[in-house]
Coordinates of C-alpha atoms and ligand atoms in Angstrom, one line a residue:
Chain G
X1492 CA 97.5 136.1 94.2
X1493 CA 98.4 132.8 92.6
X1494 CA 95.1 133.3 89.9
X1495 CA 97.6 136.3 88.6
X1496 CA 100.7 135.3 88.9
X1497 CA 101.9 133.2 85.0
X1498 CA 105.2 131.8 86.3
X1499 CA 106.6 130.1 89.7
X1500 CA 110.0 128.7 91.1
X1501 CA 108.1 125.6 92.1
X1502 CA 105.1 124.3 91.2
X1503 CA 104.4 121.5 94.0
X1504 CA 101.4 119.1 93.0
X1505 CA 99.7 117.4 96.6
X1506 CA 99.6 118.7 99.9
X1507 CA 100.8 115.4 102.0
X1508 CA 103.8 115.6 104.1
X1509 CA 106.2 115.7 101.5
X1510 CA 104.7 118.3 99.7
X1511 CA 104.3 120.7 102.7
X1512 CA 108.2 119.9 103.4
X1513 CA 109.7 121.1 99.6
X1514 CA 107.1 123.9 100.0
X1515 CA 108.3 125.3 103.1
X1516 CA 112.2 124.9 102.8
X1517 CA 112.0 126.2 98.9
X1518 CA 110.0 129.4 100.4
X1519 CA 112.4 129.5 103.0
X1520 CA 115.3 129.7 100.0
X1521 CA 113.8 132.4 98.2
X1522 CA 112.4 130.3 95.7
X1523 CA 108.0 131.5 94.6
X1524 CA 106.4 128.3 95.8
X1525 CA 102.8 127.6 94.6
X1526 CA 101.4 124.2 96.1
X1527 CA 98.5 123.3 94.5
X1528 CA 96.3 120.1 96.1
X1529 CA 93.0 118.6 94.7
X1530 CA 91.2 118.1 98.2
X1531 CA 89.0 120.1 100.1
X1532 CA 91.4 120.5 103.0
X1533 CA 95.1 119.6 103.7
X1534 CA 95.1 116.7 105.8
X1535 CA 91.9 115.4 104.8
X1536 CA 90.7 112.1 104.7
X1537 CA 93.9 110.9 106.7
X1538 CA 94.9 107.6 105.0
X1539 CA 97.2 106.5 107.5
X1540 CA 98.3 104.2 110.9
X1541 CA 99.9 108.2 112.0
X1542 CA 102.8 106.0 113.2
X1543 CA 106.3 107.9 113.5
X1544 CA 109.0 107.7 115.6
X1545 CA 110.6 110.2 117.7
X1546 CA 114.0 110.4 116.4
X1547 CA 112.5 110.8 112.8
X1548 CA 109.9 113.3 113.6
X1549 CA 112.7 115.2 114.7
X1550 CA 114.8 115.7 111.5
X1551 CA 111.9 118.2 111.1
X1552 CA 110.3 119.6 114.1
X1553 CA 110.1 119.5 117.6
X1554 CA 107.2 117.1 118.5
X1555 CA 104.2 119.6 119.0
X1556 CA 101.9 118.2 121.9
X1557 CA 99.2 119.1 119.7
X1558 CA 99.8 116.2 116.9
X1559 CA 100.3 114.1 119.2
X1560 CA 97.6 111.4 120.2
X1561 CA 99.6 108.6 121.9
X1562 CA 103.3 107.8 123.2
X1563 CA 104.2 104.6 122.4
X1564 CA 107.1 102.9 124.2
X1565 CA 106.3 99.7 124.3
X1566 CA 105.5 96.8 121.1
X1567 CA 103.4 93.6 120.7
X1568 CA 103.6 91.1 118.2
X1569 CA 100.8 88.2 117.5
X1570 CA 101.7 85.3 115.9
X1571 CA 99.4 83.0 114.3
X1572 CA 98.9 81.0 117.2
X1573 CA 98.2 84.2 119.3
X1574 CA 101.6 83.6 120.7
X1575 CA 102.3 87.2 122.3
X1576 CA 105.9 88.9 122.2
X1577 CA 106.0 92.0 124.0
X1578 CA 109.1 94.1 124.4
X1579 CA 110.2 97.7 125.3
X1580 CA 111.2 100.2 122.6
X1581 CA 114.7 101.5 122.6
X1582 CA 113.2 104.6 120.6
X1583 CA 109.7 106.5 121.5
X1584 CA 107.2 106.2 119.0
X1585 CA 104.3 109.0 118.5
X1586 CA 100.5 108.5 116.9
X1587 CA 100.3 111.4 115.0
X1588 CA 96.5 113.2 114.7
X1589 CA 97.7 113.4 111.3
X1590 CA 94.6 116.0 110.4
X1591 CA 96.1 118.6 112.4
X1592 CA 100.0 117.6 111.8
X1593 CA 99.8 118.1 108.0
X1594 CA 97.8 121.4 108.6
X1595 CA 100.4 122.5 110.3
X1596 CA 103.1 121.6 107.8
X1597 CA 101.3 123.4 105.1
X1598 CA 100.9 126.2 107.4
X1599 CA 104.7 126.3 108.2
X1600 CA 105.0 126.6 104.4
X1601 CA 101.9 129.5 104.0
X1602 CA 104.0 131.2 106.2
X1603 CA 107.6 131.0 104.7
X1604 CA 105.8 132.3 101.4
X1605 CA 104.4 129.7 99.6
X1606 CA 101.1 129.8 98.2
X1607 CA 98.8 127.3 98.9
X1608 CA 95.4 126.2 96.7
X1609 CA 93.2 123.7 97.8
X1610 CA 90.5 122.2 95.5
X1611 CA 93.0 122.5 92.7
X1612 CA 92.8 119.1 90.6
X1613 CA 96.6 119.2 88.1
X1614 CA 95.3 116.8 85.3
X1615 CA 98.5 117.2 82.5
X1616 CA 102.0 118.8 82.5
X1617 CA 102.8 121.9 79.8
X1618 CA 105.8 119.9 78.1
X1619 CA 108.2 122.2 76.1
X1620 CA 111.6 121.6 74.2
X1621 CA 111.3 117.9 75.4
X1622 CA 111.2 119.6 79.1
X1623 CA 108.4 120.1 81.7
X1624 CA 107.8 123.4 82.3
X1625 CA 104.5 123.8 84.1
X1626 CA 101.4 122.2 84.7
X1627 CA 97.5 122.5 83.9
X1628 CA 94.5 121.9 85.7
X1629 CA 91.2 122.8 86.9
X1630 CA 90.3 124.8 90.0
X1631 CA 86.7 125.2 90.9
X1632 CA 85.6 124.3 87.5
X1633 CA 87.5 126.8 85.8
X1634 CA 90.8 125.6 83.6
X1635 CA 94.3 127.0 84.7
X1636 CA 97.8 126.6 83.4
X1637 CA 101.0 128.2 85.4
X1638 CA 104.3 127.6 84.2
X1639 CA 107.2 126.2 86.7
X1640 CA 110.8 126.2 86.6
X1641 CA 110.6 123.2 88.1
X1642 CA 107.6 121.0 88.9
X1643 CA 106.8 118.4 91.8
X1644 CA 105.5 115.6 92.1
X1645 CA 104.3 115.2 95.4
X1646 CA 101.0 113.6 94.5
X1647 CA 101.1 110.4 96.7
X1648 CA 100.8 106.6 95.5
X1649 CA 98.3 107.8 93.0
X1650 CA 100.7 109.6 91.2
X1651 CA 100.7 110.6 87.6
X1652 CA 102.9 113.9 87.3
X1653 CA 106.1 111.3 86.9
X1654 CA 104.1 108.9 84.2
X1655 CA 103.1 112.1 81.9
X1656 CA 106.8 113.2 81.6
X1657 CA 107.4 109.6 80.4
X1658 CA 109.0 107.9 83.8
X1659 CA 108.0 104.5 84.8
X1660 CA 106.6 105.3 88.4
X1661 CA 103.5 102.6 88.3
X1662 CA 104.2 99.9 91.0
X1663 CA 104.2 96.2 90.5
X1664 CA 101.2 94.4 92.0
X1665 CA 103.4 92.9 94.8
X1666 CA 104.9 96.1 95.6
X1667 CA 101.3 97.7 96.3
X1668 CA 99.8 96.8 99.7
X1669 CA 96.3 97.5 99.6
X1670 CA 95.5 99.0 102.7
X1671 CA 92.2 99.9 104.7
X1672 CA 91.8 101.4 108.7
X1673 CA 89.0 101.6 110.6
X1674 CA 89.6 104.6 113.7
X1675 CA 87.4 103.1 116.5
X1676 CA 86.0 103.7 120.0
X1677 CA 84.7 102.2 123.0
X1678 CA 86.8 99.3 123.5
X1679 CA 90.1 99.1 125.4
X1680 CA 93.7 99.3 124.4
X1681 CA 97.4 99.7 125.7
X1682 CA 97.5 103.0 125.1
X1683 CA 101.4 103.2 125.1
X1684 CA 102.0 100.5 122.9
X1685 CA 101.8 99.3 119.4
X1686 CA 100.4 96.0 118.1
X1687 CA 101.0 94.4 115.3
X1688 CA 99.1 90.7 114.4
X1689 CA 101.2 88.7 112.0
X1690 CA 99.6 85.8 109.8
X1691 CA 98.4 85.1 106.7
X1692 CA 95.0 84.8 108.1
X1693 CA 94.8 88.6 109.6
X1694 CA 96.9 90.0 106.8
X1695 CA 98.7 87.9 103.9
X1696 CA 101.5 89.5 102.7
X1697 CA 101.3 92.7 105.2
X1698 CA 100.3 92.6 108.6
X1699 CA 97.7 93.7 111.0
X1700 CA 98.0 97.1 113.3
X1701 CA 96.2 97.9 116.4
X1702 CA 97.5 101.7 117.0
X1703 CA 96.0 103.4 120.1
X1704 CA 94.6 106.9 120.0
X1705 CA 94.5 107.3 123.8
X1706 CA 93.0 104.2 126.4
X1707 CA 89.5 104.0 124.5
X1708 CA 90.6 104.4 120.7
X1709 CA 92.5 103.0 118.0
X1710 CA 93.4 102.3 114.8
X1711 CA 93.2 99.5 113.6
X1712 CA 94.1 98.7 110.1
X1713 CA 95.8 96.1 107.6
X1714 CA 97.9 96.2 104.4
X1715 CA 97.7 92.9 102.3
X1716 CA 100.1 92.1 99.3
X1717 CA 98.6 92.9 96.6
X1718 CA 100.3 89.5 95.0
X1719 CA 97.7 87.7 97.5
X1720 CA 95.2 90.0 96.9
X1721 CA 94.2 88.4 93.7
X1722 CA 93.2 85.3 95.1
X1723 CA 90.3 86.9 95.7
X1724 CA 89.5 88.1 99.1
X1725 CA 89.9 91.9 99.4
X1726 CA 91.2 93.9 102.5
X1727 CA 88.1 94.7 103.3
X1728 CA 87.0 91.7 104.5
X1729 CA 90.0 90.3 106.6
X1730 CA 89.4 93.7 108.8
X1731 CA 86.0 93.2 109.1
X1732 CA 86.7 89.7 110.4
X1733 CA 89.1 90.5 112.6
X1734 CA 87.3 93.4 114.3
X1735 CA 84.3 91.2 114.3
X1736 CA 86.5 89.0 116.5
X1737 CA 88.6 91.0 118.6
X1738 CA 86.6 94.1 119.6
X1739 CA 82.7 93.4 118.3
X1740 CA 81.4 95.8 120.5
X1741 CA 83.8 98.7 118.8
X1742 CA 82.3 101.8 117.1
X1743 CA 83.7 102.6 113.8
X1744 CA 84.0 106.2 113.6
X1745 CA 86.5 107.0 110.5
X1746 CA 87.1 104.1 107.8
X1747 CA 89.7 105.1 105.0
X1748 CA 91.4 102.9 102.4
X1749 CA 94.5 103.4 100.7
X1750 CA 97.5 101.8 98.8
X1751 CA 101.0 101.7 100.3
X1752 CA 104.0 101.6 98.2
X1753 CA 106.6 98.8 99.5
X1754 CA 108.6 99.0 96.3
X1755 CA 111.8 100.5 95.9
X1756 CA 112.3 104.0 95.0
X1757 CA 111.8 104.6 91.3
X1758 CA 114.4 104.4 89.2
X1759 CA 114.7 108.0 88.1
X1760 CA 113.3 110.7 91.1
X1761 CA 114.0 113.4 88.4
X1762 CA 113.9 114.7 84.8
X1763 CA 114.3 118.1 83.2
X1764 CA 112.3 120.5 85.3
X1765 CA 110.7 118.0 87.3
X1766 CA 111.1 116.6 91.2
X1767 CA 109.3 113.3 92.5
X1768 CA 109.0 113.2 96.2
X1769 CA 107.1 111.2 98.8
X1770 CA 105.4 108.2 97.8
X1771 CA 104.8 109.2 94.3
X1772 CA 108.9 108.6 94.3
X1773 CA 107.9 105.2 96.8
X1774 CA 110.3 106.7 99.3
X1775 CA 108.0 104.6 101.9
X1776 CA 110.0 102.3 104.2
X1777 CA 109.2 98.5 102.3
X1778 CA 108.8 96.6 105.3
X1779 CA 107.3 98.9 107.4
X1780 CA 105.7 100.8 105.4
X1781 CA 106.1 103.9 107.3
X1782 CA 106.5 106.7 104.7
X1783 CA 105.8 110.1 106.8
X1784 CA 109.6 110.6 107.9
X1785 CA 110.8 109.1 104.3
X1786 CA 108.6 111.3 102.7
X1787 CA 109.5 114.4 104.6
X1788 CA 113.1 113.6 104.2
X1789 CA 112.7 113.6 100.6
X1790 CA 111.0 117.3 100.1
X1791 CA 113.8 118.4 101.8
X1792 CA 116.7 116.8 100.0
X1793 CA 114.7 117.8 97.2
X1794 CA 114.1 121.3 97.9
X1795 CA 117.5 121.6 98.8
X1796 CA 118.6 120.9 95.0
X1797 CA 116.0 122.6 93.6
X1798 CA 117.7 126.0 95.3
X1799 CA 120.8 125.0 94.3
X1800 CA 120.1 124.3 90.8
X1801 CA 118.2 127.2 90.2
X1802 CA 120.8 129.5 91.7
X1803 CA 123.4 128.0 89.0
X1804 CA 122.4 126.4 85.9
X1805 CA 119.2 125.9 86.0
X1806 CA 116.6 122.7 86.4
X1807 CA 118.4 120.6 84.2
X1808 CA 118.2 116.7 84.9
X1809 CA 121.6 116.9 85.3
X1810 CA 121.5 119.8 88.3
X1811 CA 118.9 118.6 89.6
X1812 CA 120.4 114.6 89.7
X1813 CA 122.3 115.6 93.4
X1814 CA 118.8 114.8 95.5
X1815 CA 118.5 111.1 93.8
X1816 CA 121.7 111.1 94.5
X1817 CA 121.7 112.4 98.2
X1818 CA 118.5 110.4 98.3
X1819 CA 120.4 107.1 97.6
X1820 CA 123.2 108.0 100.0
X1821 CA 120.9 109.2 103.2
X1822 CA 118.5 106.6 102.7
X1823 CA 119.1 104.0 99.7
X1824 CA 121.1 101.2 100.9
X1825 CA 119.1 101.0 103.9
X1826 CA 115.7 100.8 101.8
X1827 CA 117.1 98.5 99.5
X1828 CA 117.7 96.0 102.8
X1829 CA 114.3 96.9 104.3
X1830 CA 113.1 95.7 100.5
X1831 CA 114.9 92.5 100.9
X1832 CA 113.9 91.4 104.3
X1833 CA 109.9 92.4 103.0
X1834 CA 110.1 90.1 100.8
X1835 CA 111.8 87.3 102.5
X1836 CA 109.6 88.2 105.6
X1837 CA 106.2 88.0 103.5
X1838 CA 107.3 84.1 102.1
X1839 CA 107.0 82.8 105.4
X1840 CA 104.3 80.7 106.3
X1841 CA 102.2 80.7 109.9
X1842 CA 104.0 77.9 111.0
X1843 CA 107.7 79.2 110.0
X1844 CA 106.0 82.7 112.2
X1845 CA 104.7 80.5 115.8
X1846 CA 108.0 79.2 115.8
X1847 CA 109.7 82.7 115.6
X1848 CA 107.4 83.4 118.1
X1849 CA 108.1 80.6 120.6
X1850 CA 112.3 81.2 120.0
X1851 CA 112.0 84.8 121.0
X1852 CA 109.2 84.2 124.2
X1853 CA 111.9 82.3 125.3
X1854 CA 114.6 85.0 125.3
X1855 CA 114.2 87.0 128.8
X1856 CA 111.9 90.6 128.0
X1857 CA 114.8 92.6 129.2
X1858 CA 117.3 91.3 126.1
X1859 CA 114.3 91.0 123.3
X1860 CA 114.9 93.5 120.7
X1861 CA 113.5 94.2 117.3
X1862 CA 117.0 93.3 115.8
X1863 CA 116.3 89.8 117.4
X1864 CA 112.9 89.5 116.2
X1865 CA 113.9 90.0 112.5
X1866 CA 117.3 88.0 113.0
X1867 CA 115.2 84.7 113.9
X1868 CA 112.7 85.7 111.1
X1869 CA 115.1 85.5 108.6
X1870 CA 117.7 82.9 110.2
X1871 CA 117.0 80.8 106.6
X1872 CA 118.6 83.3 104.8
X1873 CA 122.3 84.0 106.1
X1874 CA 123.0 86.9 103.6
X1875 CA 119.9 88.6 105.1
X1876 CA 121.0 88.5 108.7
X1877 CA 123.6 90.8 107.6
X1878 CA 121.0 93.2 105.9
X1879 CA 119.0 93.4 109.5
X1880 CA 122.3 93.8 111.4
X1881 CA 123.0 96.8 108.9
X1882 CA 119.7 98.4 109.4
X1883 CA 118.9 98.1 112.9
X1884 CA 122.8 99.4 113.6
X1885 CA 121.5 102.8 112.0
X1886 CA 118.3 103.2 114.4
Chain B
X42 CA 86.2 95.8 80.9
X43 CA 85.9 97.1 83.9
X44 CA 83.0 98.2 85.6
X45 CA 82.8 100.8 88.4
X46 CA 80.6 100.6 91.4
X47 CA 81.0 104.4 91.9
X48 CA 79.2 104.7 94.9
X49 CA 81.5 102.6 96.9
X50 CA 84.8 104.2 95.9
X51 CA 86.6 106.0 98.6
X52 CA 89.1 107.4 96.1
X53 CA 92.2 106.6 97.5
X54 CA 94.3 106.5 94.1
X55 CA 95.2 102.3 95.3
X56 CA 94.1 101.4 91.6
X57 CA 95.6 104.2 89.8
X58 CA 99.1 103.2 91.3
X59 CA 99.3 99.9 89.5
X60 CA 97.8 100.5 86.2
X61 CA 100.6 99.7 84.2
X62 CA 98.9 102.1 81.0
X63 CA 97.9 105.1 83.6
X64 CA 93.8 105.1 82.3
X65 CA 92.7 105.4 85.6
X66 CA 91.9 109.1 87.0
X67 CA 90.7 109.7 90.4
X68 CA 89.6 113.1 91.2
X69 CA 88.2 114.0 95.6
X70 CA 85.7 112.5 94.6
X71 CA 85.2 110.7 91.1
X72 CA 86.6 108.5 89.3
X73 CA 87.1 107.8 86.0
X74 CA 88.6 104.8 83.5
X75 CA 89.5 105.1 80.1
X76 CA 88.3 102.1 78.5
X77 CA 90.0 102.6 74.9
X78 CA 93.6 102.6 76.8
X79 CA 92.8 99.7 79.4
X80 CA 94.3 96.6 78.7
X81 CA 92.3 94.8 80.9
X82 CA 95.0 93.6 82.9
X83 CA 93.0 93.0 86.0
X84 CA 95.4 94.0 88.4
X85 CA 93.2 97.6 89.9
X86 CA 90.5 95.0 90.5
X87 CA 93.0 93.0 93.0
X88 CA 94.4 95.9 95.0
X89 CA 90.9 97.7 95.1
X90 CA 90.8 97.0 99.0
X91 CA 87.0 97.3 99.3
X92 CA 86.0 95.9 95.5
X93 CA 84.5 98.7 93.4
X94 CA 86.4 97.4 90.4
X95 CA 85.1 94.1 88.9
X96 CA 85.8 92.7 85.2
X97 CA 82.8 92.1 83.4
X98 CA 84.5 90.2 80.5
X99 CA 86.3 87.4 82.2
X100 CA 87.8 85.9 79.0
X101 CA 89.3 89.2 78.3
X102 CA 91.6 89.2 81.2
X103 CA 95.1 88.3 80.7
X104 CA 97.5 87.4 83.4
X105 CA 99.0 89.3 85.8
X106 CA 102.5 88.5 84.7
X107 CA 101.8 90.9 81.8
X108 CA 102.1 93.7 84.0
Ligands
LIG356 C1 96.4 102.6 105.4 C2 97.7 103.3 105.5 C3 98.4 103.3 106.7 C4 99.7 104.0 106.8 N1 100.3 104.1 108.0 C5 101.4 104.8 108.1 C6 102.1 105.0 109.4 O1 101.5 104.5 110.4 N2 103.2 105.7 109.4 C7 103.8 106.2 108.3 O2 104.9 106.8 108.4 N3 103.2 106.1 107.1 C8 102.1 105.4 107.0 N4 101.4 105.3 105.8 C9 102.1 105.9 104.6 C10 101.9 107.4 104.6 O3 100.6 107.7 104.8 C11 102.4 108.0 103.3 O4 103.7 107.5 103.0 C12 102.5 109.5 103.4 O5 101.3 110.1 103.5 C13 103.2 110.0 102.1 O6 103.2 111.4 102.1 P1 103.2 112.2 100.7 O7 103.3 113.6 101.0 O8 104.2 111.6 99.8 O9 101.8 111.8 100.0 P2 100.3 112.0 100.5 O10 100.2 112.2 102.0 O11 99.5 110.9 100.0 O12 99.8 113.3 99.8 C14 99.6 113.4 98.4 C15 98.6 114.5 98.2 O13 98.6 114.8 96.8 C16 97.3 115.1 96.4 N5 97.1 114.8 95.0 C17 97.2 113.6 94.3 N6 97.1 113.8 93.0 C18 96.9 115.1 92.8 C19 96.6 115.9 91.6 N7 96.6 115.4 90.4 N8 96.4 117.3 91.8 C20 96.5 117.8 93.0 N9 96.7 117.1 94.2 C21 96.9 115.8 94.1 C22 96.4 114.1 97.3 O14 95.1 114.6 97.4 C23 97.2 114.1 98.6 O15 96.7 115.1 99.5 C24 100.2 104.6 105.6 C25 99.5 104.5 104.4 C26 98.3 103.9 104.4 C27 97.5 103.9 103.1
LIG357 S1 91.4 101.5 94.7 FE1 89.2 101.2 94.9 S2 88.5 102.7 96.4 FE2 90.6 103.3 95.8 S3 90.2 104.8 94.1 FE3 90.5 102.8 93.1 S4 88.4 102.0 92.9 FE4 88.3 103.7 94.4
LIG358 S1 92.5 96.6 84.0 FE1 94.7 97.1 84.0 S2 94.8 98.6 82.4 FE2 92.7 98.4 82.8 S3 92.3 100.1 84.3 FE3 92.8 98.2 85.5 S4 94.9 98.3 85.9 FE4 94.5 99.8 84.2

């Protein structure tokens, strides 16, 4: 029983996807794994589009008909003008049911060894020698500390496990998109494709997504810059206006709000006897701001090290420096590009967007691709034609 | 300073995030500011995508440059 037990391996603080990832391959190394979350249930409230592709889901796992809501093979875009671009995907897509996905995860993880504790709020780090070394907190109303060999910070964009071991993990206010969904029912939808509406009006800075949860459901949501943000009119509002709009006979059955970080990955992902992973390291995709896959890839690189270094060494900064560095290598050039086209993408202005629109309605379905789409988006801006050819030649 | 309309939070951790001096905690469901660290920087009232932050001190804000 955790309650008993002084000392772990791992001490992994938030049960999102990344969490549920180090858990399980750490347990599955031999390492004692006790993953402590402050909600009521894993998976719960599910602040998230449940977007992932199938190539990335299956780094992990073999795509489990049961988190699975839609299959998405098809994409629209919505210009400002309501120009529509619709094109096949190359890749399938998935929406996730998110609630019973990250369950699972955790569950994988319960059952490679590693504790899990729900309702477990970590509020400070035990710091000793200059070195984390645990972590303190309050379950139930009743104070705990547990000491770690190595502690994680898998506590999502509101993370604070990096900040109280002195690392800079807070985001800029243009490399926060404040985010807000509405799940909702009774109207009708392409149920094997995503949308996505593009225009300052529907989203400034961010865009607008219309993800269906079968023919009668969807998601609909929108992240907005949180540089644009301050001008006054909150997320809340463009969603309302747009669902207003487009489906004002639609039943709101779930809203949720959330932040998204489009930043790039913080500069340091560890320090002695401590791990960041998942968004609390912003391993989120910048321009898509897709961070299930990124974040699951991360638990795992990190996990990875963290058997390594505790095998030989120990959880010095210095064994445990391989995952940033992996991380960098698998993944970092590549979000450094999708970080450069954001923020060349988010300058344009609604008529710079109907005209990308028109150029590519005019290419034939058959040869639009989303390599084309972002090519003509960013034709200003030769140096970052290269970056899109470089990204899109690795999906 | 800022002012909380608790009842509308949804405690999604958005502001927490941003604030550049960490004096924002958000528990499942509470959330708390502490007012001696806050510089009143403004910037949790911005991303706060349904507005339960609001400055109550205007002339207090500074820009958002200084974060
Ligand atoms: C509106 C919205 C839409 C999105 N859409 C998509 C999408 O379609 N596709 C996609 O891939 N990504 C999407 N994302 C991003 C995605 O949701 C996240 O990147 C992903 O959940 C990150 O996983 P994580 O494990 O790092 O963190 P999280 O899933 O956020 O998990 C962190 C966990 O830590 C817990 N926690 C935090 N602090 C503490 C503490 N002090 N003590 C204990 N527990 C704590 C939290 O309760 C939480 O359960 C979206 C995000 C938002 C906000
Ligand atoms: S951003 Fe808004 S809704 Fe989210 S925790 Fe902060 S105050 Fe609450
Ligand atoms: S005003 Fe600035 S310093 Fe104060 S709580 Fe908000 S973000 Fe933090």
């Amino acid at each position: 029983m955790w309650k008993e037990q002084k000392e772990f391996d791992c001490i992994v603080v938030g049960g999102g996807p990344a969490g549920s990832t180090f858990a399980r391959v750490a347990a599955e190394g031999g390492l004692s794994v006790l993953l402590l979350e402050k909600d009521r249930d894993i998976g719960v409230p599910v602040r998230c589009a449940e977007a992932i592709s199938d190539a990335g889901l299956r780094i992990f796992h073999e795509p489990n008909p049961r988190w699975i809501a839609s299959k998405i093979n098809r994409i629209k875009m919505v210009a400002p003008d309501e120009t529509v671009v619709e094109f096949g995907l190359v890749e399938t897509g998935y929406i996730l049911d998110r609630r019973i996905f990250d369950y699972d995860l955790a569950q994988y993880a319960a059952q490679e060894g590693a504790q899990i504790v729900t309702k477990a709020y970590v509020d400070g780090l035990i710091i000793k020698d200059d070195k984390v070394a645990g972590v303190k907190g309050i379950h139930l109303g009743e104070r705990f500390e547990k000491k770690a060999k190595i502690v994680v910070g898998a506590d999502g964009v509101e993370s604070r496990v990096g900040r109280w071991a002195g690392l800079q993990t807070h985001l800029k206010l243009k490399d926060m998109e404040s985010g807000i969904q509405k799940t909702v029912a009774g109207i009708e939808v392409t149920e094997n494709m995503f949308e996505f509406y593009l225009s300052k009006k529907w989203a400034p800075g961010g865009y607008l997504w219309v993800f269906p949860k079968g023919k009668n459901k969807a998601n609909i949501g929108l992240g907005i810059s949180g540089y644009y943000a301050k001008n006054g009119k909150a997320a809340h509002k463009f969603l309302d206006e747009f669902i207003h709009w487009k489906y004002p006979q639609a039943s709101v059955l779930t809203t949720v709000v959330g932040g998204i970080p489009v930043g790039k990955t913080v500069k340091q992902m560890v320090a002695d006897g401590l791990m960041l992973v998942g968004d609390a390291a912003h391993t989120c995709n910048p321009l898509t701001g897709g961070g299930i896959t990124p974040g699951m890839r991360s638990g795992l690189l990190a996990a990875e090290t963290a058997i390594k270094a505790l095998q030989r060494g120990g959880p010095t900064r210095e064994n445990l420096f391989s995952y940033e560095k992996e991380w960098h290598k698998i993944g970092g050039k590549n979000h450094e590009r999708f970080y450069r086209i954001k923020e060349s993408l988010y300058k344009l202005n609604d008529d710079d967007l109907n005209n990308i629109a028109r150029t590519i309605v005019a290419i034939p379905e058959k040869n639009r691709t989303l390599m084309k789409l972002f090519s003509a988006a960013v034709r200003e801006k030769p140096s970052l034609i290269l970056d899109v050819a470089r990204v899109f030649a690795g999906i | 300073m800022i002012e909380i309309a608790e009842n509308k939070c949804d405690f999604c951790g958005c502001c927490v995030g941003v604030c550049p001096v960490n004096c924002i905690e958000v528990k499942e469901a509470d959330i708390r500011i502490e007012h001696e660290i806050c510089i009143d920087c403004d910037i949790c009232v911005y991303v706060c995508p349904i507005e339960v932050l609001s400055q109550i001190e205007p002339n207090k804000s500074t820009t958002v440059a200084a974060a």
